[in-house]
Amino acid sequence: MAIETDRFANSANNNRMYREQIITREDLNEFRSLLLNDIKEIIQSKPQQTKQWLKSNEVRKLLNISPGTLQNLRINGTLTYTKVGGIMYYDNSDIDKLLNGNKVNALPTLFK
């Protein structure tokens, strides 16, 4: 019986909260600041990676075009694609080339 009482007393002492263990608001604010700094560092160290291959619905949302317009871009060869198992994939760099190739320069006289 004495062994059981000692075991209970030890576990009760282990579960006790001491003044040194209490977390204050200052502790939480410091932790929040450190955590935010760590997250910012992680985000800045990793450049945003863009997907190389986009599905049709992603391309339509990106370019804000209809399914018919996307089909026309495929048919007339304006936008290349790869078809795998009935799903069409578009290379992101080809979309960038399409947008850059159709860029219209602004007239400098309009901004004087």
Coordinates of N, CA and C in Angstrom, one line a residue:
M1 N 0.8 -1.2 0.0 CA 0.0 0.0 0.0 C 0.9 1.3 0.0
A2 N 2.0 1.2 0.7 CA 2.9 2.3 0.8 C 3.5 2.6 -0.6
I3 N 3.8 1.6 -1.4 CA 4.3 1.7 -2.8 C 3.3 2.5 -3.6
E4 N 2.0 2.1 -3.5 CA 1.0 2.7 -4.3 C 0.8 4.2 -4.0
T5 N 0.9 4.5 -2.7 CA 0.8 5.9 -2.2 C 2.0 6.7 -2.8
D6 N 3.2 6.2 -2.7 CA 4.4 6.9 -3.3 C 4.2 7.1 -4.8
R7 N 3.8 6.1 -5.5 CA 3.6 6.2 -6.9 C 2.6 7.3 -7.3
F8 N 1.5 7.4 -6.5 CA 0.5 8.4 -6.7 C 1.0 9.8 -6.4
A9 N 1.8 9.9 -5.3 CA 2.4 11.2 -4.9 C 3.4 11.6 -6.0
N10 N 4.2 10.7 -6.6 CA 5.1 11.1 -7.6 C 4.4 11.6 -8.9
S11 N 3.3 10.9 -9.3 CA 2.6 11.3 -10.5 C 1.9 12.6 -10.2
A12 N 1.4 12.8 -9.0 CA 0.7 14.1 -8.7 C 1.7 15.2 -8.7
N13 N 3.0 15.0 -8.3 CA 4.0 16.0 -8.3 C 4.4 16.3 -9.8
N14 N 4.4 15.3 -10.6 CA 4.8 15.5 -12.0 C 3.7 16.3 -12.8
N15 N 2.5 16.2 -12.3 CA 1.4 16.9 -13.0 C 1.2 18.3 -12.4
R16 N 1.9 18.7 -11.4 CA 1.7 20.0 -10.8 C 2.3 21.1 -11.7
M17 N 1.6 22.2 -11.7 CA 2.1 23.4 -12.5 C 2.9 24.3 -11.6
Y18 N 4.1 24.6 -11.9 CA 4.9 25.4 -11.1 C 4.9 26.8 -11.7
R19 N 5.2 27.8 -10.9 CA 5.2 29.2 -11.4 C 6.1 29.4 -12.6
E20 N 7.2 28.7 -12.7 CA 8.1 28.8 -13.8 C 7.6 28.2 -15.1
Q21 N 6.5 27.4 -15.0 CA 6.0 26.8 -16.1 C 4.8 27.5 -16.7
I22 N 4.3 28.5 -16.1 CA 3.1 29.2 -16.6 C 3.5 30.0 -17.8
I23 N 2.7 30.0 -18.8 CA 2.9 30.7 -20.1 C 2.2 32.0 -20.0
T24 N 2.9 33.1 -20.2 CA 2.3 34.4 -20.1 C 2.0 34.9 -21.5
R25 N 1.3 36.0 -21.6 CA 0.9 36.6 -22.9 C 2.2 37.1 -23.6
E26 N 3.2 37.6 -22.8 CA 4.4 38.0 -23.4 C 5.1 36.8 -24.1
D27 N 5.1 35.6 -23.4 CA 5.6 34.4 -24.0 C 5.0 34.1 -25.3
L28 N 3.6 34.2 -25.3 CA 2.9 33.9 -26.5 C 3.2 34.9 -27.6
N29 N 3.3 36.2 -27.3 CA 3.6 37.2 -28.3 C 5.0 37.0 -28.9
E30 N 5.9 36.6 -28.0 CA 7.3 36.3 -28.5 C 7.3 35.1 -29.4
F31 N 6.6 34.1 -29.0 CA 6.5 32.9 -29.8 C 5.9 33.2 -31.2
R32 N 4.8 34.0 -31.2 CA 4.1 34.4 -32.4 C 5.1 35.1 -33.3
S33 N 5.8 36.1 -32.8 CA 6.8 36.8 -33.6 C 7.9 35.9 -34.2
L34 N 8.4 35.0 -33.4 CA 9.4 34.1 -33.9 C 8.8 33.2 -35.0
L35 N 7.6 32.7 -34.8 CA 7.0 31.8 -35.7 C 6.7 32.6 -37.0
L36 N 6.2 33.8 -37.0 CA 6.0 34.6 -38.2 C 7.3 34.8 -38.9
N37 N 8.3 35.2 -38.2 CA 9.6 35.4 -38.9 C 10.1 34.1 -39.6
D38 N 9.9 33.0 -38.9 CA 10.4 31.7 -39.5 C 9.5 31.4 -40.8
I39 N 8.2 31.7 -40.7 CA 7.4 31.4 -41.9 C 7.8 32.4 -43.0
K40 N 8.0 33.7 -42.8 CA 8.4 34.6 -43.8 C 9.8 34.2 -44.4
E41 N 10.7 33.7 -43.6 CA 12.0 33.2 -44.1 C 11.8 32.1 -45.0
I42 N 10.9 31.1 -44.7 CA 10.7 29.9 -45.5 C 10.1 30.4 -46.8
I43 N 9.1 31.2 -46.8 CA 8.4 31.7 -48.0 C 9.4 32.4 -48.9
Q44 N 10.3 33.3 -48.4 CA 11.2 34.0 -49.2 C 12.3 33.2 -49.8
S45 N 12.7 32.1 -49.1 CA 13.8 31.3 -49.5 C 13.4 30.3 -50.7
K46 N 12.1 30.0 -50.8 CA 11.6 29.2 -51.8 C 10.8 30.0 -52.8
P47 N 11.3 30.1 -54.1 CA 10.6 30.8 -55.1 C 9.3 30.1 -55.4
Q48 N 8.3 30.8 -55.8 CA 7.0 30.2 -56.2 C 7.2 29.4 -57.4
Q49 N 6.9 28.2 -57.3 CA 7.0 27.3 -58.5 C 5.7 27.2 -59.2
T50 N 5.7 27.5 -60.5 CA 4.5 27.4 -61.3 C 4.5 26.0 -61.9
K51 N 3.3 25.5 -62.1 CA 3.1 24.2 -62.7 C 3.6 24.2 -64.2
Q52 N 4.2 23.2 -64.6 CA 4.7 23.1 -66.0 C 3.5 22.8 -66.9
W53 N 2.7 21.9 -66.5 CA 1.6 21.4 -67.4 C 0.3 21.8 -66.8
L54 N -0.6 22.4 -67.6 CA -1.9 22.8 -67.1 C -3.0 22.1 -67.9
K55 N -4.0 21.8 -67.2 CA -5.2 21.1 -67.9 C -6.0 22.2 -68.6
S56 N -7.0 21.8 -69.4 CA -7.8 22.7 -70.2 C -8.5 23.7 -69.3
N57 N -9.1 23.2 -68.2 CA -9.9 24.2 -67.4 C -9.0 25.2 -66.7
E58 N -7.8 24.8 -66.4 CA -6.8 25.8 -65.8 C -6.4 26.8 -66.8
V59 N -6.2 26.4 -68.1 CA -5.8 27.4 -69.1 C -7.0 28.3 -69.4
R60 N -8.2 27.8 -69.4 CA -9.4 28.6 -69.7 C -9.5 29.7 -68.6
K61 N -9.3 29.3 -67.3 CA -9.4 30.2 -66.2 C -8.3 31.3 -66.3
L62 N -7.1 30.8 -66.6 CA -5.9 31.7 -66.7 C -6.1 32.7 -67.8
L63 N -6.6 32.3 -68.9 CA -6.7 33.2 -70.1 C -8.1 33.9 -70.1
N64 N -9.0 33.4 -69.3 CA -10.4 33.9 -69.3 C -11.1 33.7 -70.7
I65 N -11.0 32.5 -71.2 CA -11.6 32.2 -72.5 C -12.5 31.0 -72.3
S66 N -13.4 30.8 -73.4 CA -14.4 29.8 -73.4 C -13.7 28.5 -73.9
P67 N -14.4 27.4 -73.7 CA -13.9 26.1 -74.2 C -13.8 26.1 -75.8
G68 N -14.7 26.8 -76.4 CA -14.6 26.9 -77.9 C -13.4 27.7 -78.3
T69 N -13.1 28.8 -77.6 CA -11.9 29.6 -78.0 C -10.6 28.7 -77.8
L70 N -10.6 28.0 -76.7 CA -9.4 27.1 -76.5 C -9.3 26.1 -77.6
Q71 N -10.4 25.5 -78.0 CA -10.4 24.6 -79.1 C -9.9 25.2 -80.4
N72 N -10.4 26.4 -80.6 CA -9.9 27.1 -81.8 C -8.4 27.4 -81.8
L73 N -7.9 27.7 -80.6 CA -6.4 27.9 -80.5 C -5.7 26.6 -80.7
R74 N -6.2 25.5 -80.3 CA -5.6 24.2 -80.6 C -5.7 23.8 -82.1
I75 N -6.9 24.0 -82.7 CA -7.1 23.6 -84.1 C -6.2 24.4 -85.0
N76 N -6.1 25.7 -84.8 CA -5.3 26.5 -85.8 C -3.8 26.5 -85.4
G77 N -3.4 25.8 -84.4 CA -2.0 25.6 -84.1 C -1.4 26.8 -83.3
T78 N -2.3 27.7 -82.8 CA -1.8 28.8 -82.0 C -1.2 28.3 -80.7
L79 N -1.8 27.3 -80.1 CA -1.4 26.8 -78.8 C -1.2 25.3 -78.9
T80 N 0.0 24.9 -78.6 CA 0.3 23.4 -78.7 C -0.2 22.7 -77.4
Y81 N -0.4 21.4 -77.5 CA -0.9 20.7 -76.4 C -0.4 19.2 -76.5
T82 N -0.6 18.5 -75.4 CA -0.3 17.1 -75.4 C -1.5 16.4 -74.9
K83 N -1.9 15.3 -75.5 CA -3.1 14.6 -75.1 C -2.6 13.2 -74.5
V84 N -3.0 13.0 -73.3 CA -2.7 11.8 -72.6 C -4.0 11.2 -72.1
G85 N -4.5 10.1 -72.6 CA -5.7 9.4 -72.1 C -6.9 10.3 -72.1
G86 N -7.1 11.0 -73.1 CA -8.2 11.9 -73.3 C -8.2 13.2 -72.6
I87 N -7.1 13.5 -71.8 CA -6.9 14.7 -71.1 C -5.9 15.5 -71.9
M88 N -6.2 16.8 -72.1 CA -5.2 17.7 -72.8 C -4.5 18.5 -71.8
Y89 N -3.1 18.5 -72.0 CA -2.2 19.3 -71.2 C -1.5 20.4 -72.0
Y90 N -1.3 21.5 -71.4 CA -0.7 22.6 -72.1 C 0.5 23.0 -71.3
D91 N 1.6 23.3 -72.1 CA 2.9 23.7 -71.4 C 2.8 25.1 -71.0
N92 N 3.1 25.4 -69.8 CA 3.0 26.8 -69.3 C 3.9 27.8 -70.0
S93 N 5.0 27.3 -70.5 CA 5.9 28.2 -71.2 C 5.4 28.5 -72.6
D94 N 4.6 27.6 -73.2 CA 3.9 27.9 -74.5 C 2.8 28.9 -74.3
I95 N 2.2 28.9 -73.2 CA 1.2 30.0 -72.9 C 1.8 31.3 -72.7
D96 N 3.0 31.3 -72.0 CA 3.7 32.6 -71.9 C 4.2 33.1 -73.2
K97 N 4.7 32.2 -74.1 CA 5.1 32.6 -75.4 C 3.9 33.2 -76.2
L98 N 2.8 32.5 -76.1 CA 1.6 33.0 -76.8 C 1.2 34.4 -76.3
L99 N 1.2 34.7 -75.0 CA 0.9 36.0 -74.5 C 2.0 37.0 -74.9
N100 N 3.2 36.7 -74.8 CA 4.3 37.6 -75.2 C 4.3 37.9 -76.7
G101 N 4.0 36.9 -77.5 CA 4.0 37.0 -78.9 C 2.9 37.9 -79.4
N102 N 1.8 38.0 -78.7 CA 0.7 38.8 -79.1 C 0.6 40.1 -78.3
K103 N 1.7 40.5 -77.7 CA 1.7 41.7 -76.9 C 1.7 42.9 -77.8
V104 N 0.9 43.9 -77.4 CA 0.7 45.1 -78.2 C 1.4 46.2 -77.4
N105 N 2.3 46.9 -78.0 CA 3.0 48.0 -77.3 C 2.2 49.2 -77.2
A106 N 2.2 49.9 -76.1 CA 1.5 51.1 -75.9 C 2.2 52.2 -76.7
L107 N 1.4 53.2 -77.2 CA 1.9 54.3 -77.8 C 2.5 55.3 -76.8
P108 N 3.8 55.7 -76.9 CA 4.4 56.5 -75.9 C 3.7 57.9 -75.8
T109 N 3.1 58.4 -77.0 CA 2.6 59.7 -77.0 C 1.3 59.9 -76.1
L110 N 0.7 58.8 -75.8 CA -0.5 58.8 -74.9 C -0.2 59.1 -73.5
F111 N 1.0 58.9 -73.1 CA 1.4 59.1 -71.7 C 2.2 60.4 -71.4
K112 N 2.3 61.3 -72.3 CA 3.0 62.5 -72.1 C 2.1 63.6 -71.5

